PDB file of C-alpha atoms and ligand atoms in Angstrom:
ATOM      1  CA  UNK A 147      26.086  94.331 115.117  1.00 32.00           C
ATOM      2  CA  UNK A 148      29.509  92.778 115.331  1.00 35.00           C
ATOM      3  CA  UNK A 149      30.709  92.335 118.864  1.00 36.00           C
ATOM      4  CA  UNK A 150      34.219  91.426 119.875  1.00 33.00           C
ATOM      5  CA  UNK A 151      34.764  89.188 122.890  1.00 31.00           C
ATOM      6  CA  UNK A 152      35.819  91.372 125.787  1.00 34.00           C
ATOM      7  CA  UNK A 153      33.825  90.044 128.722  1.00 33.00           C
ATOM      8  CA  UNK A 154      31.806  93.238 128.959  1.00 33.00           C
ATOM      9  CA  UNK A 155      28.798  92.221 126.921  1.00 34.00           C
ATOM     10  CA  UNK A 156      25.695  94.277 126.885  1.00 35.00           C
ATOM     11  CA  UNK A 157      22.248  92.739 126.560  1.00 34.00           C
ATOM     12  CA  UNK A 158      22.053  94.207 123.064  1.00 37.00           C
ATOM     13  CA  UNK A 159      24.309  91.341 122.095  1.00 35.00           C
ATOM     14  CA  UNK A 160      21.516  88.907 122.780  1.00 37.00           C
ATOM     15  CA  UNK A 161      19.027  90.444 120.361  1.00 32.00           C
ATOM     16  CA  UNK A 162      19.764  88.104 117.427  1.00 37.00           C
ATOM     17  CA  UNK A 163      18.435  85.331 119.644  1.00 39.00           C
ATOM     18  CA  UNK A 164      15.196  87.147 120.432  1.00 37.00           C
ATOM     19  CA  UNK A 165      13.375  85.376 117.615  1.00 37.00           C
ATOM     20  CA  UNK A 166      13.845  82.135 119.534  1.00 39.00           C
ATOM     21  CA  UNK A 167      12.431  83.395 122.777  1.00 39.00           C
ATOM     22  CA  UNK A 168       9.006  84.415 123.790  1.00 38.00           C
ATOM     23  CA  UNK A 169       8.660  87.848 125.295  1.00 34.00           C
ATOM     24  CA  UNK A 170       8.661  86.598 128.856  1.00 35.00           C
ATOM     25  CA  UNK A 171      11.943  84.791 128.410  1.00 41.00           C
ATOM     26  CA  UNK A 172      13.522  87.849 126.850  1.00 37.00           C
ATOM     27  CA  UNK A 173      12.420  90.032 129.728  1.00 34.00           C
ATOM     28  CA  UNK A 174      13.590  87.537 132.324  1.00 38.00           C
ATOM     29  CA  UNK A 175      16.876  87.137 130.466  1.00 38.00           C
ATOM     30  CA  UNK A 176      17.380  90.895 130.447  1.00 38.00           C
ATOM     31  CA  UNK A 177      16.626  91.152 134.131  1.00 35.00           C
ATOM     32  CA  UNK A 178      18.942  88.281 135.034  1.00 38.00           C
ATOM     33  CA  UNK A 179      21.728  89.818 132.986  1.00 37.00           C
ATOM     34  CA  UNK A 180      21.327  93.097 134.812  1.00 36.00           C
ATOM     35  CA  UNK A 181      21.496  91.305 138.139  1.00 35.00           C
ATOM     36  CA  UNK A 182      17.760  91.678 138.747  1.00 35.00           C
ATOM     37  CA  UNK A 183      16.877  88.018 138.368  1.00 33.00           C
ATOM     38  CA  UNK A 184      15.486  87.754 141.844  1.00 35.00           C
ATOM     39  CA  UNK A 185      13.081  90.616 141.184  1.00 36.00           C
ATOM     40  CA  UNK A 186      11.940  89.201 137.863  1.00 40.00           C
ATOM     41  CA  UNK A 187      11.297  85.773 139.351  1.00 45.00           C
ATOM     42  CA  UNK A 188      11.809  82.497 137.524  1.00 55.00           C
ATOM     43  CA  UNK A 189      12.033  82.665 133.767  1.00 60.00           C
ATOM     44  CA  UNK A 190       9.644  80.359 131.997  1.00 56.00           C
ATOM     45  CA  UNK A 191      10.195  78.810 128.617  1.00 57.00           C
ATOM     46  CA  UNK A 192       7.453  78.846 125.995  1.00 51.00           C
ATOM     47  CA  UNK A 193       6.552  75.291 127.013  1.00 56.00           C
ATOM     48  CA  UNK A 194       6.333  76.208 130.699  1.00 53.00           C
ATOM     49  CA  UNK A 195       9.679  74.673 131.664  1.00 65.00           C
ATOM     50  CA  UNK A 196      11.740  76.483 134.282  1.00 70.00           C
ATOM     51  CA  UNK A 197      14.576  78.516 132.753  1.00 88.00           C
ATOM     52  CA  UNK A 198      16.154  79.883 135.914  1.00 92.00           C
ATOM     53  CA  UNK A 199      19.904  79.370 135.434  1.00 96.00           C
ATOM     54  CA  UNK A 200      21.876  77.205 137.825  1.00 96.00           C
ATOM     55  CA  UNK A 201      24.542  78.959 139.853  1.00 96.00           C
ATOM     56  CA  UNK A 202      28.170  79.214 138.695  1.00 97.00           C
ATOM     57  CA  UNK A 203      29.112  76.903 141.579  1.00 97.00           C
ATOM     58  CA  UNK A 204      26.637  74.232 140.552  1.00 96.00           C
ATOM     59  CA  UNK A 205      27.657  74.412 136.897  1.00 98.00           C
ATOM     60  CA  UNK A 206      31.386  74.190 137.654  1.00 98.00           C
ATOM     61  CA  UNK A 207      31.333  71.569 140.411  1.00 97.00           C
ATOM     62  CA  UNK A 208      29.011  68.908 139.004  1.00 97.00           C
ATOM     63  CA  UNK A 209      30.587  67.927 135.695  1.00 98.00           C
ATOM     64  CA  UNK A 210      31.198  65.112 133.268  1.00 98.00           C
ATOM     65  CA  UNK A 211      34.636  65.410 131.668  1.00 98.00           C
ATOM     66  CA  UNK A 212      36.050  61.896 131.795  1.00 98.00           C
ATOM     67  CA  UNK A 213      39.477  63.017 130.616  1.00 98.00           C
ATOM     68  CA  UNK A 214      39.834  64.251 134.221  1.00 98.00           C
ATOM     69  CA  UNK A 215      38.125  61.332 135.944  1.00 98.00           C
ATOM     70  CA  UNK A 216      34.678  59.792 136.135  1.00 98.00           C
ATOM     71  CA  UNK A 217      33.445  61.293 139.422  1.00 98.00           C
ATOM     72  CA  UNK A 218      31.292  64.390 139.175  1.00 97.00           C
ATOM     73  CA  UNK A 219      33.815  66.439 141.182  1.00 97.00           C
ATOM     74  CA  UNK A 220      36.948  65.158 139.380  1.00 98.00           C
ATOM     75  CA  UNK A 221      36.835  67.796 136.591  1.00 98.00           C
ATOM     76  CA  UNK A 222      36.635  70.626 139.164  1.00 98.00           C
ATOM     77  CA  UNK A 223      39.649  69.103 140.958  1.00 98.00           C
ATOM     78  CA  UNK A 224      41.880  68.326 137.987  1.00 98.00           C
ATOM     79  CA  UNK A 225      40.894  70.411 134.960  1.00 98.00           C
ATOM     80  CA  UNK A 226      43.225  73.211 136.098  1.00 98.00           C
ATOM     81  CA  UNK A 227      45.995  70.991 134.686  1.00 98.00           C
ATOM     82  CA  UNK A 228      44.768  71.692 131.149  1.00 98.00           C
ATOM     83  CA  UNK A 229      46.691  74.381 129.251  1.00 98.00           C
ATOM     84  CA  UNK A 230      44.176  76.421 127.287  1.00 98.00           C
ATOM     85  CA  UNK A 231      46.354  79.272 125.998  1.00 98.00           C
ATOM     86  CA  UNK A 232      47.382  79.207 123.264  1.00 98.00           C
ATOM     87  CA  UNK A 233      44.680  77.036 121.687  1.00 98.00           C
ATOM     88  CA  UNK A 234      44.290  75.994 118.082  1.00 98.00           C
ATOM     89  CA  UNK A 235      41.516  74.235 116.235  1.00 98.00           C
ATOM     90  CA  UNK A 236      42.268  72.269 113.102  1.00 98.00           C
ATOM     91  CA  UNK A 237      39.422  72.623 110.615  1.00 98.00           C
ATOM     92  CA  UNK A 238      39.708  70.160 107.763  1.00 98.00           C
ATOM     93  CA  UNK A 239      37.916  67.767 105.463  1.00 98.00           C
ATOM     94  CA  UNK A 240      35.396  69.143 102.967  1.00 98.00           C
ATOM     95  CA  UNK A 241      36.075  72.864 103.509  1.00 98.00           C
ATOM     96  CA  UNK A 242      37.368  75.609 101.202  1.00 98.00           C
ATOM     97  CA  UNK A 243      39.843  76.963 103.750  1.00 98.00           C
ATOM     98  CA  UNK A 244      41.296  74.047 105.741  1.00 98.00           C
ATOM     99  CA  UNK A 245      43.924  74.885 108.305  1.00 98.00           C
ATOM    100  CA  UNK A 246      44.884  75.692 111.845  1.00 98.00           C
ATOM    101  CA  UNK A 247      42.622  78.332 113.328  1.00 98.00           C
ATOM    102  CA  UNK A 248      43.822  80.190 116.407  1.00 98.00           C
ATOM    103  CA  UNK A 249      41.166  80.464 119.114  1.00 98.00           C
ATOM    104  CA  UNK A 250      41.760  84.195 119.627  1.00 97.00           C
ATOM    105  CA  UNK A 251      41.498  84.811 115.887  1.00 97.00           C
ATOM    106  CA  UNK A 252      38.229  82.896 115.756  1.00 98.00           C
ATOM    107  CA  UNK A 253      36.858  84.975 118.645  1.00 97.00           C
ATOM    108  CA  UNK A 254      37.782  88.205 116.883  1.00 97.00           C
ATOM    109  CA  UNK A 255      35.628  87.128 113.927  1.00 96.00           C
ATOM    110  CA  UNK A 256      32.571  86.036 115.911  1.00 97.00           C
ATOM    111  CA  UNK A 257      29.577  87.710 117.525  1.00 94.00           C
ATOM    112  CA  UNK A 258      29.266  86.536 121.115  1.00 97.00           C
ATOM    113  CA  UNK A 259      25.711  86.148 122.400  1.00 97.00           C
ATOM    114  CA  UNK A 260      24.128  84.861 125.574  1.00 98.00           C
ATOM    115  CA  UNK A 261      22.017  81.711 125.230  1.00 98.00           C
ATOM    116  CA  UNK A 262      20.152  80.424 128.264  1.00 98.00           C
ATOM    117  CA  UNK A 263      19.576  76.742 127.487  1.00 98.00           C
ATOM    118  CA  UNK A 264      18.274  73.719 129.293  1.00 98.00           C
ATOM    119  CA  UNK A 265      21.013  71.065 129.456  1.00 98.00           C
ATOM    120  CA  UNK A 266      19.903  67.432 129.862  1.00 98.00           C
ATOM    121  CA  UNK A 267      22.432  64.688 130.543  1.00 98.00           C
ATOM    122  CA  UNK A 268      21.658  61.144 129.390  1.00 97.00           C
ATOM    123  CA  UNK A 269      22.110  60.177 133.079  1.00 97.00           C
ATOM    124  CA  UNK A 270      18.755  61.921 133.743  1.00 97.00           C
ATOM    125  CA  UNK A 271      19.960  65.064 135.510  1.00 97.00           C
ATOM    126  CA  UNK A 272      19.622  68.571 134.152  1.00 97.00           C
ATOM    127  CA  UNK A 273      20.673  72.171 134.591  1.00 97.00           C
ATOM    128  CA  UNK A 274      19.933  75.522 132.990  1.00 97.00           C
ATOM    129  CA  UNK A 275      23.100  77.204 131.760  1.00 98.00           C
ATOM    130  CA  UNK A 276      23.602  80.807 130.584  1.00 98.00           C
ATOM    131  CA  UNK A 277      26.161  80.170 127.870  1.00 98.00           C
ATOM    132  CA  UNK A 278      28.096  82.798 125.950  1.00 98.00           C
ATOM    133  CA  UNK A 279      29.115  81.786 122.498  1.00 98.00           C
ATOM    134  CA  UNK A 280      28.449  81.970 118.805  1.00 98.00           C
ATOM    135  CA  UNK A 281      26.628  79.872 116.275  1.00 98.00           C
ATOM    136  CA  UNK A 282      28.609  76.934 114.932  1.00 98.00           C
ATOM    137  CA  UNK A 283      27.246  77.912 111.508  1.00 98.00           C
ATOM    138  CA  UNK A 284      29.304  81.123 111.659  1.00 98.00           C
ATOM    139  CA  UNK A 285      32.508  79.205 112.344  1.00 98.00           C
ATOM    140  CA  UNK A 286      31.753  76.765 109.529  1.00 98.00           C
ATOM    141  CA  UNK A 287      31.195  79.780 107.259  1.00 98.00           C
ATOM    142  CA  UNK A 288      34.679  80.972 108.112  1.00 97.00           C
ATOM    143  CA  UNK A 289      36.099  77.689 106.830  1.00 98.00           C
ATOM    144  CA  UNK A 290      33.665  77.453 103.892  1.00 98.00           C
ATOM    145  CA  UNK A 291      31.644  74.228 103.812  1.00 98.00           C
ATOM    146  CA  UNK A 292      31.986  72.427 100.504  1.00 98.00           C
ATOM    147  CA  UNK A 293      29.228  70.768  98.605  1.00 97.00           C
ATOM    148  CA  UNK A 294      29.327  67.093  99.418  1.00 97.00           C
ATOM    149  CA  UNK A 295      29.824  67.649 103.158  1.00 98.00           C
ATOM    150  CA  UNK A 296      27.026  65.919 105.046  1.00 98.00           C
ATOM    151  CA  UNK A 297      28.379  65.593 108.594  1.00 98.00           C
ATOM    152  CA  UNK A 298      30.609  67.447 111.038  1.00 99.00           C
ATOM    153  CA  UNK A 299      33.038  65.517 113.243  1.00 99.00           C
ATOM    154  CA  UNK A 300      34.550  66.971 116.437  1.00 99.00           C
ATOM    155  CA  UNK A 301      37.530  65.910 118.524  1.00 99.00           C
ATOM    156  CA  UNK A 302      38.633  66.826 122.063  1.00 99.00           C
ATOM    157  CA  UNK A 303      42.256  67.454 123.001  1.00 98.00           C
ATOM    158  CA  UNK A 304      44.113  64.336 124.159  1.00 98.00           C
ATOM    159  CA  UNK A 305      46.931  65.229 126.550  1.00 98.00           C
ATOM    160  CA  UNK A 306      47.987  62.391 128.837  1.00 98.00           C
ATOM    161  CA  UNK A 307      50.324  64.782 130.705  1.00 98.00           C
ATOM    162  CA  UNK A 308      47.463  67.131 131.562  1.00 98.00           C
ATOM    163  CA  UNK A 309      44.512  64.745 131.699  1.00 98.00           C
ATOM    164  CA  UNK A 310      44.778  62.168 134.501  1.00 98.00           C
ATOM    165  CA  UNK A 311      41.611  60.380 133.345  1.00 98.00           C
ATOM    166  CA  UNK A 312      42.889  59.264 129.953  1.00 98.00           C
ATOM    167  CA  UNK A 313      45.102  56.596 131.509  1.00 98.00           C
ATOM    168  CA  UNK A 314      41.867  54.649 132.011  1.00 97.00           C
ATOM    169  CA  UNK A 315      40.333  53.145 128.854  1.00 96.00           C
ATOM    170  CA  UNK A 316      36.793  54.235 129.758  1.00 95.00           C
ATOM    171  CA  UNK A 317      36.386  55.283 126.168  1.00 96.00           C
ATOM    172  CA  UNK A 318      38.628  55.059 123.133  1.00 98.00           C
ATOM    173  CA  UNK A 319      40.424  58.439 123.497  1.00 98.00           C
ATOM    174  CA  UNK A 320      40.313  61.049 122.098  1.00 98.00           C
ATOM    175  CA  UNK A 321      36.656  61.837 122.807  1.00 98.00           C
ATOM    176  CA  UNK A 322      34.947  62.328 119.443  1.00 99.00           C
ATOM    177  CA  UNK A 323      31.462  63.443 118.475  1.00 98.00           C
ATOM    178  CA  UNK A 324      29.481  64.280 115.367  1.00 98.00           C
ATOM    179  CA  UNK A 325      26.412  66.001 113.973  1.00 98.00           C
ATOM    180  CA  UNK A 326      24.557  65.852 110.708  1.00 98.00           C
ATOM    181  CA  UNK A 327      25.324  69.024 108.735  1.00 98.00           C
ATOM    182  CA  UNK A 328      21.798  70.431 109.103  1.00 98.00           C
ATOM    183  CA  UNK A 329      22.005  69.909 112.875  1.00 98.00           C
ATOM    184  CA  UNK A 330      25.379  71.628 112.936  1.00 98.00           C
ATOM    185  CA  UNK A 331      24.017  74.584 110.966  1.00 98.00           C
ATOM    186  CA  UNK A 332      20.881  74.914 113.115  1.00 98.00           C
ATOM    187  CA  UNK A 333      20.820  78.325 114.849  1.00 98.00           C
ATOM    188  CA  UNK A 334      20.382  76.693 118.283  1.00 98.00           C
ATOM    189  CA  UNK A 335      23.731  74.908 117.896  1.00 98.00           C
ATOM    190  CA  UNK A 336      26.493  76.979 119.439  1.00 98.00           C
ATOM    191  CA  UNK A 337      30.158  76.900 120.278  1.00 98.00           C
ATOM    192  CA  UNK A 338      30.331  78.066 123.893  1.00 98.00           C
ATOM    193  CA  UNK A 339      33.264  80.127 125.095  1.00 98.00           C
ATOM    194  CA  UNK A 340      31.755  81.530 128.284  1.00 98.00           C
ATOM    195  CA  UNK A 341      29.225  81.062 131.059  1.00 98.00           C
ATOM    196  CA  UNK A 342      27.764  83.976 133.039  1.00 98.00           C
ATOM    197  CA  UNK A 343      29.828  86.367 130.866  1.00 98.00           C
ATOM    198  CA  UNK A 344      33.050  84.805 132.193  1.00 98.00           C
ATOM    199  CA  UNK A 345      35.393  82.664 130.119  1.00 98.00           C
ATOM    200  CA  UNK A 346      34.158  79.095 130.308  1.00 98.00           C
ATOM    201  CA  UNK A 347      35.702  77.152 133.211  1.00 98.00           C
ATOM    202  CA  UNK A 348      38.191  74.453 132.256  1.00 98.00           C
ATOM    203  CA  UNK A 349      35.977  71.724 133.754  1.00 98.00           C
ATOM    204  CA  UNK A 350      33.139  72.884 131.475  1.00 98.00           C
ATOM    205  CA  UNK A 351      35.264  72.522 128.330  1.00 98.00           C
ATOM    206  CA  UNK A 352      37.534  75.564 128.031  1.00 98.00           C
ATOM    207  CA  UNK A 353      38.328  77.323 125.908  1.00 98.00           C
ATOM    208  CA  UNK A 354      35.636  76.201 123.472  1.00 98.00           C
ATOM    209  CA  UNK A 355      33.013  73.438 123.451  1.00 99.00           C
ATOM    210  CA  UNK A 356      29.950  72.456 121.510  1.00 99.00           C
ATOM    211  CA  UNK A 357      26.420  72.935 122.897  1.00 98.00           C
ATOM    212  CA  UNK A 358      23.488  71.180 121.226  1.00 98.00           C
ATOM    213  CA  UNK A 359      20.589  71.808 123.628  1.00 98.00           C
ATOM    214  CA  UNK A 360      18.059  69.339 122.207  1.00 98.00           C
ATOM    215  CA  UNK A 361      20.435  66.368 122.461  1.00 98.00           C
ATOM    216  CA  UNK A 362      21.746  64.459 125.463  1.00 98.00           C
ATOM    217  CA  UNK A 363      24.713  66.246 127.015  1.00 98.00           C
ATOM    218  CA  UNK A 364      27.364  63.805 125.796  1.00 98.00           C
ATOM    219  CA  UNK A 365      26.916  65.196 122.271  1.00 98.00           C
ATOM    220  CA  UNK A 366      28.149  68.572 123.594  1.00 98.00           C
ATOM    221  CA  UNK A 367      31.845  67.763 123.276  1.00 99.00           C
ATOM    222  CA  UNK A 368      34.359  69.795 125.285  1.00 99.00           C
ATOM    223  CA  UNK A 369      37.753  71.440 124.641  1.00 99.00           C
ATOM    224  CA  UNK A 370      37.642  70.954 120.877  1.00 99.00           C
ATOM    225  CA  UNK A 371      40.858  70.782 118.826  1.00 99.00           C
ATOM    226  CA  UNK A 372      39.560  69.441 115.513  1.00 99.00           C
ATOM    227  CA  UNK A 373      36.473  69.930 113.349  1.00 99.00           C
ATOM    228  CA  UNK A 374      36.216  67.835 110.182  1.00 99.00           C
ATOM    229  CA  UNK A 375      33.557  68.100 107.481  1.00 99.00           C
ATOM    230  CA  UNK A 376      32.819  64.627 106.154  1.00 98.00           C
ATOM    231  CA  UNK A 377      30.655  62.840 103.663  1.00 98.00           C
ATOM    232  CA  UNK A 378      29.800  59.897 105.893  1.00 98.00           C
ATOM    233  CA  UNK A 379      28.549  59.650 109.460  1.00 98.00           C
ATOM    234  CA  UNK A 380      31.533  59.981 111.810  1.00 98.00           C
ATOM    235  CA  UNK A 381      32.142  57.627 114.754  1.00 98.00           C
ATOM    236  CA  UNK A 382      31.179  58.975 118.186  1.00 98.00           C
ATOM    237  CA  UNK A 383      32.862  58.143 121.487  1.00 98.00           C
ATOM    238  CA  UNK A 384      29.912  56.766 123.445  1.00 98.00           C
ATOM    239  CA  UNK A 385      28.474  54.914 120.487  1.00 97.00           C
ATOM    240  CA  UNK A 386      31.821  53.184 120.005  1.00 97.00           C
ATOM    241  CA  UNK A 387      31.998  52.373 123.736  1.00 97.00           C
ATOM    242  CA  UNK A 388      28.461  50.999 123.947  1.00 96.00           C
ATOM    243  CA  UNK A 389      26.394  51.021 120.748  1.00 95.00           C
ATOM    244  CA  UNK A 390      23.461  49.325 122.476  1.00 94.00           C
ATOM    245  CA  UNK A 391      23.067  52.260 124.850  1.00 95.00           C
ATOM    246  CA  UNK A 392      24.211  55.325 122.898  1.00 96.00           C
ATOM    247  CA  UNK A 393      23.271  56.272 119.350  1.00 95.00           C
ATOM    248  CA  UNK A 394      24.486  58.863 116.893  1.00 97.00           C
ATOM    249  CA  UNK A 395      21.385  61.068 117.139  1.00 97.00           C
ATOM    250  CA  UNK A 396      20.737  60.964 120.892  1.00 97.00           C
ATOM    251  CA  UNK A 397      17.911  63.483 120.761  1.00 98.00           C
ATOM    252  CA  UNK A 398      16.324  63.988 124.166  1.00 98.00           C
ATOM    253  CA  UNK A 399      13.184  61.841 124.120  1.00 97.00           C
ATOM    254  CA  UNK A 400      11.116  61.034 127.240  1.00 97.00           C
ATOM    255  CA  UNK A 401       9.439  58.138 125.401  1.00 96.00           C
ATOM    256  CA  UNK A 402      12.603  56.158 124.684  1.00 96.00           C
ATOM    257  CA  UNK A 403      14.200  54.799 127.833  1.00 95.00           C
ATOM    258  CA  UNK A 404      17.884  54.147 128.266  1.00 95.00           C
ATOM    259  CA  UNK A 405      18.297  50.349 128.491  1.00 94.00           C
ATOM    260  CA  UNK A 406      19.143  50.756 132.189  1.00 95.00           C
ATOM    261  CA  UNK A 407      16.885  53.620 133.324  1.00 96.00           C
ATOM    262  CA  UNK A 408      13.866  55.715 132.416  1.00 97.00           C
ATOM    263  CA  UNK A 409      14.263  58.923 130.432  1.00 97.00           C
ATOM    264  CA  UNK A 410      10.729  60.111 131.266  1.00 98.00           C
ATOM    265  CA  UNK A 411      11.896  62.496 133.980  1.00 97.00           C
ATOM    266  CA  UNK A 412      15.037  64.232 135.199  1.00 97.00           C
ATOM    267  CA  UNK A 413      16.561  65.482 138.442  1.00 95.00           C
ATOM    268  CA  UNK A 414      17.216  69.208 138.409  1.00 95.00           C
ATOM    269  CA  UNK A 415      20.637  69.896 139.896  1.00 95.00           C
ATOM    270  CA  UNK A 416      20.733  72.521 142.632  1.00 91.00           C
ATOM    271  CA  UNK A 417      18.057  74.235 144.582  1.00 74.00           C
ATOM    272  CA  UNK A 418      19.063  72.558 147.839  1.00 73.00           C
ATOM    273  CA  UNK A 419      15.894  71.398 149.533  1.00 71.00           C
ATOM    274  CA  UNK A 420      13.940  72.506 146.501  1.00 70.00           C
ATOM    275  CA  UNK A 421      15.804  70.167 144.138  1.00 74.00           C
ATOM    276  CA  UNK A 422      13.156  68.234 142.271  1.00 84.00           C
ATOM    277  CA  UNK A 423      12.326  65.703 139.576  1.00 92.00           C
ATOM    278  CA  UNK A 424      10.472  67.085 136.607  1.00 95.00           C
ATOM    279  CA  UNK A 425       9.113  65.501 133.429  1.00 97.00           C
ATOM    280  CA  UNK A 426      11.576  65.451 130.545  1.00 98.00           C
ATOM    281  CA  UNK A 427      10.451  67.383 127.482  1.00 98.00           C
ATOM    282  CA  UNK A 428      10.598  66.092 123.897  1.00 97.00           C
ATOM    283  CA  UNK A 429      13.771  67.429 122.298  1.00 98.00           C
ATOM    284  CA  UNK A 430      14.487  68.927 125.741  1.00 98.00           C
ATOM    285  CA  UNK A 431      11.839  71.593 125.101  1.00 98.00           C
ATOM    286  CA  UNK A 432      13.139  72.642 121.677  1.00 98.00           C
ATOM    287  CA  UNK A 433      10.749  70.527 119.570  1.00 98.00           C
ATOM    288  CA  UNK A 434       9.206  73.485 117.804  1.00 98.00           C
ATOM    289  CA  UNK A 435      12.590  74.560 116.479  1.00 98.00           C
ATOM    290  CA  UNK A 436      14.190  71.204 115.698  1.00 98.00           C
ATOM    291  CA  UNK A 437      11.499  68.555 115.097  1.00 97.00           C
ATOM    292  CA  UNK A 438      11.209  69.393 111.358  1.00 98.00           C
ATOM    293  CA  UNK A 439      14.800  68.170 110.871  1.00 98.00           C
ATOM    294  CA  UNK A 440      13.677  64.670 111.814  1.00 97.00           C
ATOM    295  CA  UNK A 441      10.473  64.493 109.778  1.00 95.00           C
ATOM    296  CA  UNK A 442      10.099  60.973 108.443  1.00 93.00           C
ATOM    297  CA  UNK A 443      12.478  59.440 110.983  1.00 94.00           C
ATOM    298  CA  UNK A 444      11.095  57.038 113.573  1.00 92.00           C
ATOM    299  CA  UNK A 445      11.927  58.946 116.749  1.00 90.00           C
ATOM    300  CA  UNK A 446      11.075  55.951 118.906  1.00 85.00           C
ATOM    301  CA  UNK A 447      13.571  53.777 117.090  1.00 79.00           C
ATOM    302  CA  UNK A 448      16.523  56.136 116.795  1.00 71.00           C
ATOM    303  CA  UNK A 449      18.471  57.191 119.832  1.00 74.00           C
TER     304      UNK A 449
HETATM  305  N1  LIG B 606      33.350  66.054 126.358  1.00 78.16           N
HETATM  306  C1  LIG B 606      34.496  65.406 126.625  1.00 78.16           C
HETATM  307  N2  LIG B 606      35.574  65.685 125.884  1.00 78.16           N
HETATM  308  N3  LIG B 606      34.596  64.480 127.608  1.00 78.16           N
HETATM  309  C2  LIG B 606      33.511  64.145 128.376  1.00 78.16           C
HETATM  310  O1  LIG B 606      33.640  63.275 129.268  1.00 78.16           O
HETATM  311  N4  LIG B 606      31.126  64.493 128.827  1.00 78.16           N
HETATM  312  C3  LIG B 606      29.851  64.793 128.166  1.00 78.16           C
HETATM  313  C4  LIG B 606      29.850  66.207 127.571  1.00 78.16           C
HETATM  314  N5  LIG B 606      31.082  66.459 126.844  1.00 78.16           N
HETATM  315  C5  LIG B 606      32.268  64.797 128.115  1.00 78.16           C
HETATM  316  C6  LIG B 606      32.232  65.785 127.101  1.00 78.16           C
HETATM  317  C7  LIG B 606      28.716  64.625 129.031  1.00 78.16           C
HETATM  318  S1  LIG B 606      28.237  63.028 129.398  1.00 78.16           S
HETATM  319  C8  LIG B 606      28.005  65.692 129.507  1.00 78.16           C
HETATM  320  S2  LIG B 606      26.554  65.463 130.377  1.00 78.16           S
HETATM  321  C9  LIG B 606      28.489  67.056 129.329  1.00 78.16           C
HETATM  322  O2  LIG B 606      29.724  67.131 128.628  1.00 78.16           O
HETATM  323  C10 LIG B 606      28.661  67.703 130.682  1.00 78.16           C
HETATM  324  O3  LIG B 606      28.930  69.068 130.553  1.00 78.16           O
HETATM  325  P1  LIG B 606      29.150  69.948 131.853  1.00 78.16           P
HETATM  326  O4  LIG B 606      30.078  69.181 132.747  1.00 78.16           O
HETATM  327  O5  LIG B 606      29.740  71.233 131.384  1.00 78.16           O
HETATM  328  O6  LIG B 606      27.797  70.114 132.499  1.00 78.16           O
END
């Protein structure tokens, strides 16, 4: 069923995702969407992990978006400076229909769904976020991926007048990221345009950002203005800044520590007094869906 973005989604829009959820998650997701989350109780993932979404306030006030500063509350303070309408995305490289795609036009072509995903930052904190968005595969279909394309490169807007953080050379701006084509086409990989059925907040990467739930959060690049299909592995911002600490793959893996801290567990943001540390799950809990893509790779060596 095609659904146009209008901020009045019904739960029917989430049904294409049902195959990825066990029945309990679906029921809890339905209840939460209808405002009955407290009656349904915490949603549990198939692996037993807690899937109760963080609050809007938590999600929008504890952010990493270095273009607006490196403190967790900088993006909430300064991201309002970013102009997000109009917004264009350049799609180029190995595609049949390269060009400038208007964000509103893209939305009119896409089916918006809700995806409640765990989100695990490389800094060892985590949240659960009820994204609204569409599969990246559908956007790539719009542009027509050519044979020979093996990777997808992404680029964030770079606007010194609107982004106070880019005056500091924390990374080599603009922020860039990349995925292998099969990762990009995986049905769990989405372009998020909303959270809690509201347009995504600027500090979370408005108007459109990538979400790859089985990888460390820095792969989920925000406020995207360019998508390029390439034959070779594209450079990525954190790998360029510190190749010893950040790799291209960056799959969540509790067995491979960051050189400066353990990745075995994570601090769940929110919950006040009930905030706790929980064990980190392989591939952030999405191993069943994504592990086959890495068959034959040494997961303890690659990060
Ligand atoms: N994208 C851009 N352009 N700039 C950034 O600084 N930070 C990354 C990622 N995407 C970042 C970015 C990191 S480290 C994380 S953990 C997530 O965004 C944070 O997303 P959130 O603030 O919406 O939770």
